[in-house]
Each structure stands twice: as C-alpha cells, then as structure tokens.
Amino acid sequence: MNHLKTFALLAALTALFAGLGYLIGGATGMLIALVFAGGMNLFSYWNADKIVLKMYRAQPVDESHPNAVVRAYVGDVVQMARDAGLPRPAVAIIPNDQPNAFATGRNPQNAAVCATTGLLDMLTREEIRGVMAHELAHVKNRDTLTMTVTATVAGAIAALANFALFFGGGDDRERPGGLIGALALMILAPMAAGLVQMAISRTREYEADRVGAEIAGDPASLASALQKIEGWSKRIVNVTAERNPASGQLFIINPLAGRGADNLFSTHPNTGNRVKALMELGTRLGLASRRPTLVDAPVSTSVPNTPARTPGPWG
C-alpha cells in the first residue's frame, strides 16, 4: 500500500472516531475526539510498532542467542533480508505457544519481524524460512505501517465505544446519543474493527505470499507452513490477540480461534486458496519441489491434526 492510501485510511478512521465522540458528547465531544485522534495518529505513526511489540512481549534476539533454533532463525532472516535488498530488520520472538508471526514498523529502515515460540517449536526450518520471507515481503511492500497503525487506532475506537456505555446515556443536549446512541456504539465497535480489517485488503496477503515465496525460493514450504499454522491456531488460544482483536490482522494467519474463513470481516484469505496459489506459483517457477539445503538447528515438526504435541525447545 502506498502512503496516500495509508493516510486516506487514517483519515477515515479519524472521521469515525470523531463521529463516536459526537454521539458521546455532542459538538464538544466531537472536537475533543478530533484533537485526540489527531494526536493519536501522530503518536501511532512513530510508536505503533513499539506498542504492538510491547503488547505481545516481543523479545529481541540475535545470532549470539544460546538456543540453536533461534540462532538459525535470526541468521535466515538476516540472509533473506540481504538477498531481498532490505535493511537488516530487528528480529524478535514472542512467548506464545500458538505458531504465528508478524512484521511491524513504519518503513523498511525501522522494521521488526517476530515469530512466536510455538512457530519455532512446531515448524521445520524450511517452513520457518517461508513464513519469515512472507513477513519480509510485507516489509518490502511497505504494508507494515498500515497494518500496525490501523490496529492501534481500531483498538482506540473500541475503547471509546466502551467508554460511551458509561457516559453516553445522558439526556442533556451535549450528549445527543442518549441510550440509543450508547446501544448503537455497542454495535458500531465490532463493526469499526471489521471496517478496518476490510480496509486492509486481503490481496496484500496473496501478494506477500507471492513475494515471500520468491524471496525464500520455496513456495511449497510456505504452503506447508500455512496449513500447519492454520491447524494449530484453532487449537491453541492466543490470549493477547483475543483481548486485542484489531491486532489480528498483523499475523500471517488469523490468530483468533475459529475466524479463519473468507467472510465479510475477515482480514485473511482462505488458507486453502493461499496454498493453491503458492503451489501454482511453484509450478510456474519450477520450484514446486525445491528445498533449500540447510544445515544445523533442525526444528521439531508437528502435525496440525495431532491433539497433543511433544515439547520442543521451548518446553
């Protein structure tokens, strides 16, 4: 997404934020909401990535990490970023059993890529490479600013809606919404999150799959990883994501349990469709069965349909 689309999206979210302020406090409430939204947009531009990283308790890692799996993960990310012509991103791990990953940052010079400990535990090294190449593709395509800022603003809209439940029921003229307005906000809050998700086109995931498969040189491993992550994401709850659903759009697979299908408010394409597109890409490029020759730090493999798993490097 280009910068124009990014700012157009932020403008739409700001207008929605102001409208909610009007329902809560009339003209005064709208003015306060506009001022607050403007400040929040500026703050989000510079700090949204830090907010998300802190929210998920992301831990920076590098090649000196004592765990061999993490060293391999960092080394592969650095190598693929270099091959893709990108600056070296910050690399982090998230202490979460659900296998997943995301990228964040306002531009490639300030990007960070994150994998959960579950991802490093359950996927092969080739699959991890495919996932992280997908995240580097988001960095290369400059999707990360839009994804991160909209997640932050959408969370604020939901918080404002909850605020309205306590202060939106008055009868005075400065609170025109009254009880009806408060009830409307209860409906608008999840709709606002859905609108944000819809604004971030699902096509960016297909494009990141395509570019990521080319970066890693291995569409089949990314396809395999998507299937595994999809299976486990429905069995292992990501508590932080469930508490902050607007941030779900950041991940390679929707981390919210049971919400992975293509529906009106889905931010992610159907996984089966993504796998099919990747395998077709591999066939066209002659990479369908190609695997990188990797040494050292093998990662445990787990089958998504298996109800229990053997503890890996993370216990």
PDB file of C-alpha atoms in Angstrom:
ATOM      1  CA  MET A   1       0.000   0.000   0.000  1.00  0.00           C
ATOM      2  CA  ASN A   2       1.297   3.423  -0.856  1.00  0.00           C
ATOM      3  CA  HIS A   3       1.470   6.360   1.540  1.00  0.00           C
ATOM      4  CA  LEU A   4      -1.584   8.054   0.013  1.00  0.00           C
ATOM      5  CA  LYS A   5      -3.756   5.054   0.785  1.00  0.00           C
ATOM      6  CA  THR A   6      -2.294   4.877   4.271  1.00  0.00           C
ATOM      7  CA  PHE A   7      -3.244   8.472   5.079  1.00  0.00           C
ATOM      8  CA  ALA A   8      -6.662   8.090   3.427  1.00  0.00           C
ATOM      9  CA  LEU A   9      -7.333   5.146   5.713  1.00  0.00           C
ATOM     10  CA  LEU A  10      -6.204   7.101   8.754  1.00  0.00           C
ATOM     11  CA  ALA A  11      -8.487   9.976   7.722  1.00  0.00           C
ATOM     12  CA  ALA A  12     -11.460   7.606   7.532  1.00  0.00           C
ATOM     13  CA  LEU A  13     -10.668   6.192  10.956  1.00  0.00           C
ATOM     14  CA  THR A  14     -10.305   9.705  12.357  1.00  0.00           C
ATOM     15  CA  ALA A  15     -13.732  10.647  10.961  1.00  0.00           C
ATOM     16  CA  LEU A  16     -15.252   7.572  12.600  1.00  0.00           C
ATOM     17  CA  PHE A  17     -13.527   8.439  15.859  1.00  0.00           C
ATOM     18  CA  ALA A  18     -14.957  11.985  15.695  1.00  0.00           C
ATOM     19  CA  GLY A  19     -18.427  10.634  14.980  1.00  0.00           C
ATOM     20  CA  LEU A  20     -18.278   8.459  18.058  1.00  0.00           C
ATOM     21  CA  GLY A  21     -17.160  11.494  20.048  1.00  0.00           C
ATOM     22  CA  TYR A  22     -20.214  13.398  18.820  1.00  0.00           C
ATOM     23  CA  LEU A  23     -22.552  10.634  19.946  1.00  0.00           C
ATOM     24  CA  ILE A  24     -20.951  10.704  23.375  1.00  0.00           C
ATOM     25  CA  GLY A  25     -20.654  14.450  23.958  1.00  0.00           C
ATOM     26  CA  GLY A  26     -22.173  16.384  21.079  1.00  0.00           C
ATOM     27  CA  ALA A  27     -20.117  19.103  19.380  1.00  0.00           C
ATOM     28  CA  THR A  28     -17.760  19.374  22.327  1.00  0.00           C
ATOM     29  CA  GLY A  29     -17.211  15.647  22.348  1.00  0.00           C
ATOM     30  CA  MET A  30     -16.527  15.653  18.619  1.00  0.00           C
ATOM     31  CA  LEU A  31     -13.953  18.441  18.975  1.00  0.00           C
ATOM     32  CA  ILE A  32     -12.209  16.601  21.796  1.00  0.00           C
ATOM     33  CA  ALA A  33     -12.254  13.382  19.775  1.00  0.00           C
ATOM     34  CA  LEU A  34     -10.786  15.141  16.722  1.00  0.00           C
ATOM     35  CA  VAL A  35      -7.957  16.648  18.749  1.00  0.00           C
ATOM     36  CA  PHE A  36      -7.319  13.348  20.466  1.00  0.00           C
ATOM     37  CA  ALA A  37      -7.452  11.417  17.172  1.00  0.00           C
ATOM     38  CA  GLY A  38      -5.013  13.797  15.505  1.00  0.00           C
ATOM     39  CA  GLY A  39      -2.555  13.400  18.333  1.00  0.00           C
ATOM     40  CA  MET A  40      -3.079   9.654  18.377  1.00  0.00           C
ATOM     41  CA  ASN A  41      -2.431   9.372  14.643  1.00  0.00           C
ATOM     42  CA  LEU A  42       0.876  11.202  15.006  1.00  0.00           C
ATOM     43  CA  PHE A  43       1.789   9.144  18.033  1.00  0.00           C
ATOM     44  CA  SER A  44       0.821   5.908  16.253  1.00  0.00           C
ATOM     45  CA  TYR A  45       2.921   6.777  13.217  1.00  0.00           C
ATOM     46  CA  TRP A  46       6.050   6.925  15.339  1.00  0.00           C
ATOM     47  CA  ASN A  47       5.204   4.465  18.103  1.00  0.00           C
ATOM     48  CA  ALA A  48       2.560   1.947  16.974  1.00  0.00           C
ATOM     49  CA  ASP A  49       5.202  -0.693  16.268  1.00  0.00           C
ATOM     50  CA  LYS A  50       6.634  -0.304  19.763  1.00  0.00           C
ATOM     51  CA  ILE A  51       3.123  -0.583  21.241  1.00  0.00           C
ATOM     52  CA  VAL A  52       2.427  -3.826  19.396  1.00  0.00           C
ATOM     53  CA  LEU A  53       5.814  -5.324  20.278  1.00  0.00           C
ATOM     54  CA  LYS A  54       5.288  -4.484  23.936  1.00  0.00           C
ATOM     55  CA  MET A  55       1.713  -5.788  23.846  1.00  0.00           C
ATOM     56  CA  TYR A  56       2.957  -9.191  22.687  1.00  0.00           C
ATOM     57  CA  ARG A  57       6.027  -9.118  24.977  1.00  0.00           C
ATOM     58  CA  ALA A  58       8.364  -9.472  21.998  1.00  0.00           C
ATOM     59  CA  GLN A  59      11.954 -10.232  22.988  1.00  0.00           C
ATOM     60  CA  PRO A  60      14.791  -9.054  20.684  1.00  0.00           C
ATOM     61  CA  VAL A  61      17.206 -11.810  19.658  1.00  0.00           C
ATOM     62  CA  ASP A  62      20.398 -12.024  17.596  1.00  0.00           C
ATOM     63  CA  GLU A  63      22.998 -14.520  16.451  1.00  0.00           C
ATOM     64  CA  SER A  64      24.504 -14.756  19.952  1.00  0.00           C
ATOM     65  CA  HIS A  65      21.370 -16.354  21.434  1.00  0.00           C
ATOM     66  CA  PRO A  66      22.150 -19.582  23.346  1.00  0.00           C
ATOM     67  CA  ASN A  67      19.363 -21.524  21.597  1.00  0.00           C
ATOM     68  CA  ALA A  68      20.496 -23.024  18.269  1.00  0.00           C
ATOM     69  CA  VAL A  69      16.981 -22.822  16.818  1.00  0.00           C
ATOM     70  CA  VAL A  70      16.861 -19.088  17.491  1.00  0.00           C
ATOM     71  CA  ARG A  71      20.339 -18.566  16.026  1.00  0.00           C
ATOM     72  CA  ALA A  72      19.247 -20.312  12.838  1.00  0.00           C
ATOM     73  CA  TYR A  73      16.030 -18.269  12.749  1.00  0.00           C
ATOM     74  CA  VAL A  74      17.925 -14.981  13.087  1.00  0.00           C
ATOM     75  CA  GLY A  75      20.562 -15.990  10.558  1.00  0.00           C
ATOM     76  CA  ASP A  76      17.963 -16.965   7.967  1.00  0.00           C
ATOM     77  CA  VAL A  77      16.023 -13.702   8.415  1.00  0.00           C
ATOM     78  CA  VAL A  78      19.189 -11.630   8.048  1.00  0.00           C
ATOM     79  CA  GLN A  79      20.301 -13.575   4.965  1.00  0.00           C
ATOM     80  CA  MET A  80      16.888 -13.342   3.261  1.00  0.00           C
ATOM     81  CA  ALA A  81      16.605  -9.619   4.027  1.00  0.00           C
ATOM     82  CA  ARG A  82      20.026  -9.070   2.454  1.00  0.00           C
ATOM     83  CA  ASP A  83      19.073 -11.116  -0.613  1.00  0.00           C
ATOM     84  CA  ALA A  84      15.838  -9.108  -0.944  1.00  0.00           C
ATOM     85  CA  GLY A  85      17.736  -5.798  -0.832  1.00  0.00           C
ATOM     86  CA  LEU A  86      16.258  -4.811   2.541  1.00  0.00           C
ATOM     87  CA  PRO A  87      17.970  -3.222   5.550  1.00  0.00           C
ATOM     88  CA  ARG A  88      18.548  -5.644   8.397  1.00  0.00           C
ATOM     89  CA  PRO A  89      15.298  -5.760  10.422  1.00  0.00           C
ATOM     90  CA  ALA A  90      15.038  -6.152  14.161  1.00  0.00           C
ATOM     91  CA  VAL A  91      14.319  -9.809  14.932  1.00  0.00           C
ATOM     92  CA  ALA A  92      12.245 -10.901  17.920  1.00  0.00           C
ATOM     93  CA  ILE A  93      10.479 -13.887  19.431  1.00  0.00           C
ATOM     94  CA  ILE A  94       7.101 -13.817  21.167  1.00  0.00           C
ATOM     95  CA  PRO A  95       6.499 -16.158  24.128  1.00  0.00           C
ATOM     96  CA  ASN A  96       3.304 -17.774  22.849  1.00  0.00           C
ATOM     97  CA  ASP A  97       2.518 -21.424  22.131  1.00  0.00           C
ATOM     98  CA  GLN A  98       0.372 -20.624  19.086  1.00  0.00           C
ATOM     99  CA  PRO A  99       2.546 -20.818  15.948  1.00  0.00           C
ATOM    100  CA  ASN A 100       2.314 -17.470  14.159  1.00  0.00           C
ATOM    101  CA  ALA A 101       4.362 -14.476  13.023  1.00  0.00           C
ATOM    102  CA  PHE A 102       4.047 -10.833  12.043  1.00  0.00           C
ATOM    103  CA  ALA A 103       6.049  -7.836  10.853  1.00  0.00           C
ATOM    104  CA  THR A 104       5.751  -4.254  12.042  1.00  0.00           C
ATOM    105  CA  GLY A 105       7.433  -0.860  11.607  1.00  0.00           C
ATOM    106  CA  ARG A 106       6.733   2.383   9.759  1.00  0.00           C
ATOM    107  CA  ASN A 107       9.257   1.658   6.966  1.00  0.00           C
ATOM    108  CA  PRO A 108      11.925  -0.894   5.971  1.00  0.00           C
ATOM    109  CA  GLN A 109      14.577   1.057   7.880  1.00  0.00           C
ATOM    110  CA  ASN A 110      12.593   0.655  11.126  1.00  0.00           C
ATOM    111  CA  ALA A 111      11.065  -2.795  10.618  1.00  0.00           C
ATOM    112  CA  ALA A 112      10.832  -5.704  13.019  1.00  0.00           C
ATOM    113  CA  VAL A 113       9.830  -9.291  12.308  1.00  0.00           C
ATOM    114  CA  CYS A 114       8.540 -11.558  15.047  1.00  0.00           C
ATOM    115  CA  ALA A 115       7.909 -15.275  15.369  1.00  0.00           C
ATOM    116  CA  THR A 116       6.193 -16.976  18.273  1.00  0.00           C
ATOM    117  CA  THR A 117       7.983 -19.655  20.231  1.00  0.00           C
ATOM    118  CA  GLY A 118       5.251 -22.001  19.013  1.00  0.00           C
ATOM    119  CA  LEU A 119       6.272 -21.332  15.415  1.00  0.00           C
ATOM    120  CA  LEU A 120       9.920 -22.159  16.152  1.00  0.00           C
ATOM    121  CA  ASP A 121       8.830 -25.258  18.044  1.00  0.00           C
ATOM    122  CA  MET A 122       6.370 -26.783  15.574  1.00  0.00           C
ATOM    123  CA  LEU A 123       7.668 -25.979  12.096  1.00  0.00           C
ATOM    124  CA  THR A 124      10.684 -27.186  10.148  1.00  0.00           C
ATOM    125  CA  ARG A 125      13.465 -24.761   9.396  1.00  0.00           C
ATOM    126  CA  GLU A 126      12.374 -24.560   5.749  1.00  0.00           C
ATOM    127  CA  GLU A 127       8.823 -23.726   6.801  1.00  0.00           C
ATOM    128  CA  ILE A 128      10.047 -21.058   9.207  1.00  0.00           C
ATOM    129  CA  ARG A 129      12.086 -19.560   6.377  1.00  0.00           C
ATOM    130  CA  GLY A 130       8.962 -19.445   4.228  1.00  0.00           C
ATOM    131  CA  VAL A 131       6.935 -17.722   6.948  1.00  0.00           C
ATOM    132  CA  MET A 132       9.592 -15.138   7.683  1.00  0.00           C
ATOM    133  CA  ALA A 133      10.090 -14.482   3.959  1.00  0.00           C
ATOM    134  CA  HIS A 134       6.362 -13.687   3.846  1.00  0.00           C
ATOM    135  CA  GLU A 135       6.860 -11.182   6.670  1.00  0.00           C
ATOM    136  CA  LEU A 136       9.857  -9.646   4.902  1.00  0.00           C
ATOM    137  CA  ALA A 137       7.628  -9.297   1.843  1.00  0.00           C
ATOM    138  CA  HIS A 138       5.257  -7.163   3.932  1.00  0.00           C
ATOM    139  CA  VAL A 139       8.242  -5.002   4.846  1.00  0.00           C
ATOM    140  CA  LYS A 140       9.348  -4.809   1.211  1.00  0.00           C
ATOM    141  CA  ASN A 141       5.793  -3.914   0.100  1.00  0.00           C
ATOM    142  CA  ARG A 142       5.533  -1.307   2.908  1.00  0.00           C
ATOM    143  CA  ASP A 143       2.390  -2.916   4.330  1.00  0.00           C
ATOM    144  CA  THR A 144       3.664  -2.787   7.894  1.00  0.00           C
ATOM    145  CA  LEU A 145       2.843   0.856   8.656  1.00  0.00           C
ATOM    146  CA  THR A 146      -0.764   0.478   7.573  1.00  0.00           C
ATOM    147  CA  MET A 147      -1.245  -2.797   9.425  1.00  0.00           C
ATOM    148  CA  THR A 148       0.286  -1.558  12.665  1.00  0.00           C
ATOM    149  CA  VAL A 149      -1.284   1.913  12.803  1.00  0.00           C
ATOM    150  CA  THR A 150      -4.771   0.688  11.924  1.00  0.00           C
ATOM    151  CA  ALA A 151      -4.552  -1.998  14.587  1.00  0.00           C
ATOM    152  CA  THR A 152      -3.708   0.685  17.166  1.00  0.00           C
ATOM    153  CA  VAL A 153      -6.429   3.116  16.050  1.00  0.00           C
ATOM    154  CA  ALA A 154      -9.050   0.374  15.816  1.00  0.00           C
ATOM    155  CA  GLY A 155      -8.279  -0.599  19.390  1.00  0.00           C
ATOM    156  CA  ALA A 156      -8.790   3.008  20.470  1.00  0.00           C
ATOM    157  CA  ILE A 157     -12.158   3.151  18.667  1.00  0.00           C
ATOM    158  CA  ALA A 158     -13.307   0.047  20.514  1.00  0.00           C
ATOM    159  CA  ALA A 159     -12.155   1.581  23.818  1.00  0.00           C
ATOM    160  CA  LEU A 160     -14.086   4.773  23.065  1.00  0.00           C
ATOM    161  CA  ALA A 161     -17.206   2.718  22.375  1.00  0.00           C
ATOM    162  CA  ASN A 162     -16.857   1.027  25.752  1.00  0.00           C
ATOM    163  CA  PHE A 163     -16.403   4.467  27.328  1.00  0.00           C
ATOM    164  CA  ALA A 164     -19.695   5.524  25.754  1.00  0.00           C
ATOM    165  CA  LEU A 165     -21.553   2.826  27.648  1.00  0.00           C
ATOM    166  CA  PHE A 166     -20.854   4.742  30.839  1.00  0.00           C
ATOM    167  CA  PHE A 167     -21.139   8.333  29.606  1.00  0.00           C
ATOM    168  CA  GLY A 168     -23.379   8.192  26.553  1.00  0.00           C
ATOM    169  CA  GLY A 169     -26.739   7.798  28.215  1.00  0.00           C
ATOM    170  CA  GLY A 170     -27.470  11.296  29.438  1.00  0.00           C
ATOM    171  CA  ASP A 171     -30.361  13.438  28.233  1.00  0.00           C
ATOM    172  CA  ASP A 172     -28.595  16.796  28.003  1.00  0.00           C
ATOM    173  CA  ARG A 173     -28.097  18.413  24.628  1.00  0.00           C
ATOM    174  CA  GLU A 174     -24.359  17.883  24.720  1.00  0.00           C
ATOM    175  CA  ARG A 175     -24.976  14.140  24.654  1.00  0.00           C
ATOM    176  CA  PRO A 176     -27.420  13.687  21.781  1.00  0.00           C
ATOM    177  CA  GLY A 177     -26.951   9.953  21.544  1.00  0.00           C
ATOM    178  CA  GLY A 178     -28.523   9.102  24.885  1.00  0.00           C
ATOM    179  CA  LEU A 179     -29.346   5.478  25.497  1.00  0.00           C
ATOM    180  CA  ILE A 180     -29.939   4.834  21.805  1.00  0.00           C
ATOM    181  CA  GLY A 181     -26.531   6.255  20.955  1.00  0.00           C
ATOM    182  CA  ALA A 182     -24.866   4.110  23.605  1.00  0.00           C
ATOM    183  CA  LEU A 183     -26.571   0.997  22.276  1.00  0.00           C
ATOM    184  CA  ALA A 184     -25.586   1.975  18.734  1.00  0.00           C
ATOM    185  CA  LEU A 185     -21.974   2.223  19.844  1.00  0.00           C
ATOM    186  CA  MET A 186     -22.124  -1.311  21.213  1.00  0.00           C
ATOM    187  CA  ILE A 187     -22.889  -2.391  17.647  1.00  0.00           C
ATOM    188  CA  LEU A 188     -20.520   0.047  15.970  1.00  0.00           C
ATOM    189  CA  ALA A 189     -17.478  -1.071  17.969  1.00  0.00           C
ATOM    190  CA  PRO A 190     -17.123  -4.526  16.395  1.00  0.00           C
ATOM    191  CA  MET A 191     -18.218  -3.070  13.057  1.00  0.00           C
ATOM    192  CA  ALA A 192     -15.427  -0.485  13.284  1.00  0.00           C
ATOM    193  CA  ALA A 193     -12.877  -3.240  13.788  1.00  0.00           C
ATOM    194  CA  GLY A 194     -14.389  -5.038  10.817  1.00  0.00           C
ATOM    195  CA  LEU A 195     -14.183  -1.929   8.635  1.00  0.00           C
ATOM    196  CA  VAL A 196     -10.523  -1.542   9.494  1.00  0.00           C
ATOM    197  CA  GLN A 197      -9.899  -5.151   8.589  1.00  0.00           C
ATOM    198  CA  MET A 198     -11.758  -4.720   5.303  1.00  0.00           C
ATOM    199  CA  ALA A 199      -9.793  -1.549   4.515  1.00  0.00           C
ATOM    200  CA  ILE A 200      -6.587  -3.546   4.694  1.00  0.00           C
ATOM    201  CA  SER A 201      -7.181  -5.524   1.535  1.00  0.00           C
ATOM    202  CA  ARG A 202      -6.856  -9.276   1.682  1.00  0.00           C
ATOM    203  CA  THR A 203      -4.945  -9.074  -1.576  1.00  0.00           C
ATOM    204  CA  ARG A 204      -1.884  -7.911   0.386  1.00  0.00           C
ATOM    205  CA  GLU A 205      -1.655 -11.404   1.893  1.00  0.00           C
ATOM    206  CA  TYR A 206      -1.661 -13.043  -1.535  1.00  0.00           C
ATOM    207  CA  GLU A 207       0.973 -10.564  -2.707  1.00  0.00           C
ATOM    208  CA  ALA A 208       3.110 -11.166   0.403  1.00  0.00           C
ATOM    209  CA  ASP A 209       2.793 -14.922  -0.192  1.00  0.00           C
ATOM    210  CA  ARG A 210       3.993 -14.467  -3.764  1.00  0.00           C
ATOM    211  CA  VAL A 211       6.909 -12.163  -2.930  1.00  0.00           C
ATOM    212  CA  GLY A 212       7.821 -14.213   0.147  1.00  0.00           C
ATOM    213  CA  ALA A 213       7.893 -17.434  -1.867  1.00  0.00           C
ATOM    214  CA  GLU A 214      10.271 -15.766  -4.314  1.00  0.00           C
ATOM    215  CA  ILE A 215      12.490 -14.456  -1.505  1.00  0.00           C
ATOM    216  CA  ALA A 216      12.773 -17.906   0.104  1.00  0.00           C
ATOM    217  CA  GLY A 217      12.809 -19.688  -3.259  1.00  0.00           C
ATOM    218  CA  ASP A 218      10.415 -22.272  -1.830  1.00  0.00           C
ATOM    219  CA  PRO A 219       6.640 -21.848  -2.322  1.00  0.00           C
ATOM    220  CA  ALA A 220       5.941 -25.400  -1.117  1.00  0.00           C
ATOM    221  CA  SER A 221       7.438 -24.824   2.334  1.00  0.00           C
ATOM    222  CA  LEU A 222       5.398 -21.641   2.834  1.00  0.00           C
ATOM    223  CA  ALA A 223       2.274 -23.535   1.733  1.00  0.00           C
ATOM    224  CA  SER A 224       3.044 -26.319   4.223  1.00  0.00           C
ATOM    225  CA  ALA A 225       3.655 -23.769   6.989  1.00  0.00           C
ATOM    226  CA  LEU A 226       0.317 -22.040   6.342  1.00  0.00           C
ATOM    227  CA  GLN A 227      -1.517 -25.332   6.702  1.00  0.00           C
ATOM    228  CA  LYS A 228       0.222 -26.169   9.972  1.00  0.00           C
ATOM    229  CA  ILE A 229      -0.333 -22.704  11.447  1.00  0.00           C
ATOM    230  CA  GLU A 230      -3.990 -22.780  10.412  1.00  0.00           C
ATOM    231  CA  GLY A 231      -4.490 -26.122  12.154  1.00  0.00           C
ATOM    232  CA  TRP A 232      -2.773 -25.149  15.382  1.00  0.00           C
ATOM    233  CA  SER A 233      -4.285 -21.643  15.562  1.00  0.00           C
ATOM    234  CA  LYS A 234      -7.714 -23.227  16.063  1.00  0.00           C
ATOM    235  CA  ARG A 235      -6.435 -25.392  18.896  1.00  0.00           C
ATOM    236  CA  ILE A 236      -4.128 -23.038  20.800  1.00  0.00           C
ATOM    237  CA  VAL A 237      -5.604 -19.767  22.053  1.00  0.00           C
ATOM    238  CA  ASN A 238      -3.562 -16.596  21.643  1.00  0.00           C
ATOM    239  CA  VAL A 239      -4.859 -14.763  24.702  1.00  0.00           C
ATOM    240  CA  THR A 240      -3.266 -11.423  23.811  1.00  0.00           C
ATOM    241  CA  ALA A 241      -4.799 -11.454  20.334  1.00  0.00           C
ATOM    242  CA  GLU A 242      -8.219 -12.394  21.726  1.00  0.00           C
ATOM    243  CA  ARG A 243      -8.034  -9.398  24.066  1.00  0.00           C
ATOM    244  CA  ASN A 244      -6.890  -7.122  21.227  1.00  0.00           C
ATOM    245  CA  PRO A 245      -8.717  -8.454  18.151  1.00  0.00           C
ATOM    246  CA  ALA A 246      -7.782  -5.466  15.973  1.00  0.00           C
ATOM    247  CA  SER A 247      -4.175  -6.685  16.083  1.00  0.00           C
ATOM    248  CA  GLY A 248      -5.155  -9.990  14.488  1.00  0.00           C
ATOM    249  CA  GLN A 249      -4.652  -8.506  11.026  1.00  0.00           C
ATOM    250  CA  LEU A 250      -0.896  -8.309  11.652  1.00  0.00           C
ATOM    251  CA  PHE A 251      -0.345 -12.065  11.714  1.00  0.00           C
ATOM    252  CA  ILE A 252       0.328 -14.402   8.799  1.00  0.00           C
ATOM    253  CA  ILE A 253      -2.726 -16.475   9.860  1.00  0.00           C
ATOM    254  CA  ASN A 254      -5.647 -15.044  11.819  1.00  0.00           C
ATOM    255  CA  PRO A 255      -4.790 -15.771  15.474  1.00  0.00           C
ATOM    256  CA  LEU A 256      -8.415 -15.527  16.626  1.00  0.00           C
ATOM    257  CA  ALA A 257      -9.816 -19.005  17.136  1.00  0.00           C
ATOM    258  CA  GLY A 258     -12.386 -20.084  14.592  1.00  0.00           C
ATOM    259  CA  ARG A 259     -12.260 -16.932  12.467  1.00  0.00           C
ATOM    260  CA  GLY A 260     -10.054 -18.053   9.619  1.00  0.00           C
ATOM    261  CA  ALA A 261     -12.602 -18.317   6.779  1.00  0.00           C
ATOM    262  CA  ASP A 262     -13.204 -15.852   3.978  1.00  0.00           C
ATOM    263  CA  ASN A 263     -16.137 -13.856   5.311  1.00  0.00           C
ATOM    264  CA  LEU A 264     -17.275 -10.248   5.276  1.00  0.00           C
ATOM    265  CA  PHE A 265     -14.953  -9.111   8.056  1.00  0.00           C
ATOM    266  CA  SER A 266     -12.009 -11.458   7.501  1.00  0.00           C
ATOM    267  CA  THR A 267      -8.599  -9.888   7.047  1.00  0.00           C
ATOM    268  CA  HIS A 268      -7.035 -13.091   5.775  1.00  0.00           C
ATOM    269  CA  PRO A 269      -7.827 -15.065   2.631  1.00  0.00           C
ATOM    270  CA  ASN A 270      -8.892 -18.672   2.956  1.00  0.00           C
ATOM    271  CA  THR A 271      -5.784 -20.739   3.679  1.00  0.00           C
ATOM    272  CA  GLY A 272      -6.703 -23.353   1.096  1.00  0.00           C
ATOM    273  CA  ASN A 273      -6.827 -20.670  -1.579  1.00  0.00           C
ATOM    274  CA  ARG A 274      -3.429 -19.348  -0.500  1.00  0.00           C
ATOM    275  CA  VAL A 275      -1.909 -22.834  -0.611  1.00  0.00           C
ATOM    276  CA  LYS A 276      -3.339 -23.423  -4.080  1.00  0.00           C
ATOM    277  CA  ALA A 277      -1.908 -20.116  -5.344  1.00  0.00           C
ATOM    278  CA  LEU A 278       1.509 -20.956  -3.898  1.00  0.00           C
ATOM    279  CA  MET A 279       1.626 -24.389  -5.478  1.00  0.00           C
ATOM    280  CA  GLU A 280       0.629 -22.910  -8.835  1.00  0.00           C
ATOM    281  CA  LEU A 281       3.394 -20.332  -8.426  1.00  0.00           C
ATOM    282  CA  GLY A 282       5.891 -23.074  -7.652  1.00  0.00           C
ATOM    283  CA  THR A 283       4.882 -24.966 -10.766  1.00  0.00           C
ATOM    284  CA  ARG A 284       5.266 -21.875 -12.944  1.00  0.00           C
ATOM    285  CA  LEU A 285       8.677 -21.083 -11.480  1.00  0.00           C
ATOM    286  CA  GLY A 286       9.854 -24.679 -11.386  1.00  0.00           C
ATOM    287  CA  LEU A 287      10.154 -24.502  -7.592  1.00  0.00           C
ATOM    288  CA  ALA A 288       7.307 -26.768  -6.513  1.00  0.00           C
ATOM    289  CA  SER A 289       9.570 -29.429  -5.043  1.00  0.00           C
ATOM    290  CA  ARG A 290      12.699 -27.394  -4.438  1.00  0.00           C
ATOM    291  CA  ARG A 291      14.023 -27.112  -0.883  1.00  0.00           C
ATOM    292  CA  PRO A 292      16.984 -25.073   0.343  1.00  0.00           C
ATOM    293  CA  THR A 293      19.893 -27.162   1.575  1.00  0.00           C
ATOM    294  CA  LEU A 294      20.070 -26.237   5.244  1.00  0.00           C
ATOM    295  CA  VAL A 295      22.352 -27.461   7.962  1.00  0.00           C
ATOM    296  CA  ASP A 296      22.274 -27.246  11.748  1.00  0.00           C
ATOM    297  CA  ALA A 297      19.460 -26.423  14.152  1.00  0.00           C
ATOM    298  CA  PRO A 298      16.652 -28.702  12.937  1.00  0.00           C
ATOM    299  CA  VAL A 299      13.241 -27.677  14.276  1.00  0.00           C
ATOM    300  CA  SER A 300      10.672 -30.158  15.564  1.00  0.00           C
ATOM    301  CA  THR A 301       7.760 -30.893  13.225  1.00  0.00           C
ATOM    302  CA  SER A 302       4.195 -31.313  14.431  1.00  0.00           C
ATOM    303  CA  VAL A 303       1.106 -32.344  12.504  1.00  0.00           C
ATOM    304  CA  PRO A 304      -1.793 -29.881  12.996  1.00  0.00           C
ATOM    305  CA  ASN A 305      -4.385 -32.648  13.423  1.00  0.00           C
ATOM    306  CA  THR A 306      -2.473 -34.261  16.269  1.00  0.00           C
ATOM    307  CA  PRO A 307      -4.262 -33.409  19.556  1.00  0.00           C
ATOM    308  CA  ALA A 308      -1.098 -33.447  21.649  1.00  0.00           C
ATOM    309  CA  ARG A 309       2.459 -32.466  20.855  1.00  0.00           C
ATOM    310  CA  THR A 310       5.889 -33.382  22.120  1.00  0.00           C
ATOM    311  CA  PRO A 311       7.527 -30.412  23.864  1.00  0.00           C
ATOM    312  CA  GLY A 312      10.165 -28.789  21.669  1.00  0.00           C
ATOM    313  CA  PRO A 313      12.971 -26.362  22.530  1.00  0.00           C
ATOM    314  CA  TRP A 314      10.539 -24.135  24.470  1.00  0.00           C
ATOM    315  CA  GLY A 315       9.135 -26.865  26.714  1.00  0.00           C
TER     316      GLY A 315
END
